[in-house]
Amino acid sequence: MEKKILFLLAWLMLVVTGCSADEPQTELPDTPPEEKPEEPLEPSGDKKVLVVYFSHTGNTRTIAGYIHETVKSDLVEIKTVDTYTDDYDALLAQVRKEVADEYCPPLSTTVENISSYDIIFIGYPIWVETAAPPVRSFLTMHDLAGKTVVPFCTSGTSSAEASYRLVRSLCPQSEVLEGIQIRRGTYDTAYDRVIAWLQKLGIVELNNKSNDEK
Ligand SMILES: Cc1cc2nc3c(=O)[nH]c(=O)nc-3n(C[C@H](O)[C@H](O)[C@H](O)COP(=O)(O)O)c2cc1C
């Protein structure tokens, strides 16, 4: 009887907290819908754009691809010297420690010509309620003073606010624009939301379909 109650409690916890939802999944479609621009568009104001991202299971890579295919930009993946394990429990334990210690994992990626960019998109998964540690490494290693920094992230159910705070704190002399978060379960609308967000930020101007139809 006691066992039965414990089992029910455990199940209820999973349903209420959505813990299982924070396990990695790769569900994002690789190819965006057909209405995507044939060629990436020139960013407004003749800006030079870099899209840089860290991704462990591919979701953030997909979003980085959406941005890169829409805005004329360079695309760089942040890679760590030591690859993170695919064992979820071991990874979670490691990341918890890295986040608590504000650890900067060594990267094998550096962008030598970072000073030549005006706008830098920085993408990451939410890990343990904040940006994955390689983002801390990247932003610590590169001087983004005077640049426009634009965060984007993928996640389970958590808020992205702590990660945005981290980005702002690591880029105190940059203008950090409103980020976008693509939560699991909302992938079907991800592409459209990314495009709308890029337009809202004034980074690209797309021909509005409804205007064309008028
Ligand atoms: C170690 C680990 C910790 C995670 N922590 C969280 C979390 O705290 N909150 C959340 O919403 N999602 C969390 N997730 C889920 C990821 O943010 C989500 O699966 C993301 O889309 C993965 O991006 P990627 O495929 O680019 O690596 C975690 C995933 C892993 C592997």
XYZ file of C-alpha atoms and ligand atoms in Angstrom:
245
model
C 0.000 0.000 0.000
C 2.782 2.402 1.067
C 4.650 1.590 -2.178
C 1.549 2.369 -4.199
C 1.208 5.783 -2.553
C 4.903 6.559 -3.150
C 4.556 5.614 -6.812
C 1.496 7.820 -7.192
C 3.316 10.733 -5.517
C 6.310 10.325 -7.853
C 4.041 10.271 -10.889
C 2.194 13.368 -9.668
C 5.518 15.213 -9.183
C 6.474 14.452 -12.781
C 3.153 15.719 -14.091
C 3.135 18.885 -11.958
C 6.787 19.918 -12.338
C 7.230 18.702 -15.894
C 10.628 17.287 -14.862
C 10.599 14.769 -17.671
C 10.087 17.644 -20.106
C 13.593 18.915 -19.393
C 15.249 15.896 -20.914
C 16.766 16.560 -24.318
C 14.771 15.812 -27.442
C 15.373 16.678 -31.051
C 12.077 17.405 -32.699
C 12.689 20.589 -34.638
C 12.251 20.174 -38.382
C 15.588 20.636 -40.196
C 14.078 22.468 -43.115
C 11.998 25.574 -42.581
C 8.685 26.040 -44.404
C 8.592 26.901 -48.102
C 7.949 30.601 -47.680
C 11.539 31.176 -46.516
C 13.508 33.729 -48.556
C 15.451 32.140 -51.429
C 18.580 34.069 -50.469
C 19.445 35.479 -47.042
C 18.403 39.133 -46.864
C 20.803 42.017 -46.364
C 20.488 43.168 -42.766
C 18.960 46.621 -42.330
C 21.523 49.433 -42.030
C 24.335 47.587 -43.816
C 25.402 45.745 -40.661
C 27.762 42.778 -40.514
C 26.134 39.883 -38.679
C 27.525 36.845 -36.895
C 25.362 33.951 -35.700
C 27.225 31.997 -33.062
C 25.719 29.115 -31.110
C 26.343 26.167 -28.854
C 24.165 23.094 -29.289
C 24.412 19.647 -27.753
C 21.486 17.803 -29.330
C 20.794 19.971 -32.379
C 17.766 22.115 -31.468
C 19.680 25.360 -31.103
C 21.612 24.536 -34.275
C 18.317 24.390 -36.134
C 17.260 27.824 -34.869
C 20.703 29.211 -35.716
C 20.120 27.845 -39.222
C 16.777 29.649 -39.483
C 18.465 32.961 -38.617
C 21.442 32.318 -40.917
C 19.168 31.418 -43.837
C 17.113 34.577 -43.336
C 19.785 37.205 -42.630
C 23.063 37.494 -44.536
C 25.511 36.415 -41.843
C 28.418 34.226 -40.872
C 27.607 31.100 -38.857
C 29.932 29.697 -36.188
C 29.346 26.763 -33.857
C 30.883 27.037 -30.388
C 32.735 23.808 -29.639
C 34.227 22.755 -26.333
C 37.648 21.122 -26.058
C 36.094 18.283 -24.048
C 32.887 16.991 -25.577
C 29.926 16.822 -23.206
C 28.669 13.325 -22.502
C 25.423 11.996 -23.981
C 24.535 10.363 -20.664
C 21.786 12.698 -19.426
C 22.206 12.050 -15.687
C 25.987 12.420 -15.802
C 25.652 15.566 -17.921
C 23.107 17.085 -15.554
C 25.392 16.487 -12.576
C 28.355 17.998 -14.429
C 26.394 21.028 -15.622
C 24.937 21.685 -12.160
C 28.481 21.888 -10.826
C 29.756 24.014 -13.714
C 26.891 26.494 -13.309
C 27.334 26.696 -9.526
C 31.091 27.287 -9.960
C 30.585 29.785 -12.823
C 33.028 27.566 -14.688
C 34.141 28.449 -18.199
C 34.772 25.212 -20.119
C 37.702 25.628 -22.533
C 36.612 26.156 -26.115
C 38.222 25.077 -29.345
C 36.311 27.873 -31.117
C 37.526 31.450 -31.269
C 36.307 34.152 -33.620
C 39.472 36.069 -34.451
C 37.738 38.845 -36.378
C 34.954 39.454 -33.858
C 35.633 43.211 -33.994
C 34.459 43.278 -37.624
C 30.855 42.381 -36.681
C 28.123 44.820 -35.683
C 25.449 42.350 -34.583
C 26.180 39.083 -32.809
C 23.432 36.518 -32.298
C 24.317 34.139 -29.487
C 22.389 30.870 -29.231
C 22.341 28.165 -26.579
C 20.210 25.555 -24.829
C 18.912 26.358 -21.359
C 20.804 24.078 -19.033
C 19.932 24.072 -15.347
C 17.779 27.186 -15.719
C 20.461 29.281 -17.427
C 22.612 29.474 -20.549
C 24.816 26.426 -21.133
C 28.327 27.063 -19.700
C 30.111 27.354 -23.097
C 28.233 30.650 -23.543
C 29.941 32.013 -20.438
C 33.295 30.933 -21.940
C 32.558 32.512 -25.309
C 31.372 35.837 -23.917
C 34.296 35.991 -21.498
C 36.849 35.275 -24.253
C 35.502 37.813 -26.758
C 35.254 41.565 -26.376
C 31.778 42.598 -27.498
C 31.911 46.187 -26.238
C 29.953 48.489 -28.528
C 28.296 45.581 -30.379
C 24.648 44.626 -30.552
C 24.138 41.233 -28.935
C 21.003 39.171 -29.559
C 20.360 36.032 -27.487
C 18.285 33.082 -28.676
C 17.720 29.788 -26.932
C 15.889 26.479 -26.913
C 14.628 24.798 -23.790
C 12.139 22.620 -22.014
C 9.705 24.449 -19.777
C 11.987 26.898 -17.945
C 12.034 30.658 -18.298
C 14.929 32.158 -20.276
C 15.192 35.239 -18.052
C 18.152 34.012 -15.982
C 20.065 33.282 -19.186
C 19.341 36.773 -20.549
C 20.559 38.257 -17.261
C 23.757 36.219 -17.618
C 24.302 37.442 -21.183
C 23.727 41.062 -20.114
C 26.130 40.703 -17.184
C 28.843 39.244 -19.437
C 28.378 41.961 -22.087
C 28.081 45.094 -19.936
C 29.155 47.403 -22.745
C 26.956 45.921 -25.453
C 23.407 46.661 -26.387
C 21.597 43.402 -25.630
C 18.341 43.138 -27.588
C 15.219 41.153 -26.719
C 15.913 37.444 -27.096
C 13.772 34.616 -28.368
C 13.118 31.331 -26.602
C 11.859 28.267 -28.433
C 10.341 25.916 -25.891
C 9.808 22.239 -26.498
C 6.250 21.676 -27.678
C 6.212 24.909 -29.705
C 8.468 23.792 -32.542
C 5.719 23.825 -35.162
C 5.559 27.633 -34.972
C 9.290 28.199 -34.350
C 10.232 29.313 -37.846
C 7.425 31.883 -38.116
C 8.210 33.264 -34.674
C 11.907 33.601 -35.515
C 11.054 35.554 -38.676
C 8.581 37.802 -36.835
C 11.155 38.435 -34.110
C 13.871 39.377 -36.642
C 11.451 41.823 -38.227
C 10.354 43.240 -34.878
C 13.986 43.872 -33.914
C 14.421 45.696 -37.229
C 17.222 43.394 -38.324
C 15.569 42.472 -41.622
C 12.642 43.768 -43.580
C 10.678 41.011 -45.263
C 7.937 41.666 -47.763
C 4.806 41.159 -45.783
C 2.636 38.575 -47.545
C -0.593 40.339 -46.636
C 0.769 43.574 -48.119
C 1.665 41.753 -51.334
C -1.810 40.346 -51.556
C -3.442 43.771 -51.189
C 21.944 18.789 -18.850
C 20.661 19.415 -19.331
C 20.010 20.322 -18.532
C 18.832 20.914 -18.978
N 18.222 21.826 -18.160
C 17.082 22.407 -18.576
C 16.421 23.365 -17.745
O 16.846 23.693 -16.641
N 15.298 23.939 -18.209
C 14.776 23.628 -19.434
O 13.746 24.195 -19.793
N 15.380 22.737 -20.255
C 16.518 22.119 -19.852
N 17.136 21.212 -20.675
C 16.563 20.923 -22.003
C 17.288 21.696 -23.120
O 17.314 23.083 -22.876
C 16.587 21.467 -24.464
O 16.489 20.098 -24.740
C 17.311 22.201 -25.591
O 16.451 22.360 -26.684
C 18.553 21.453 -26.057
O 19.185 22.225 -27.042
P 20.277 21.604 -28.023
O 19.571 20.503 -28.803
O 20.661 22.743 -28.902
O 21.392 21.076 -27.201
C 18.305 20.590 -20.246
C 18.976 19.659 -21.051
C 20.143 19.080 -20.604
C 20.855 18.079 -21.469
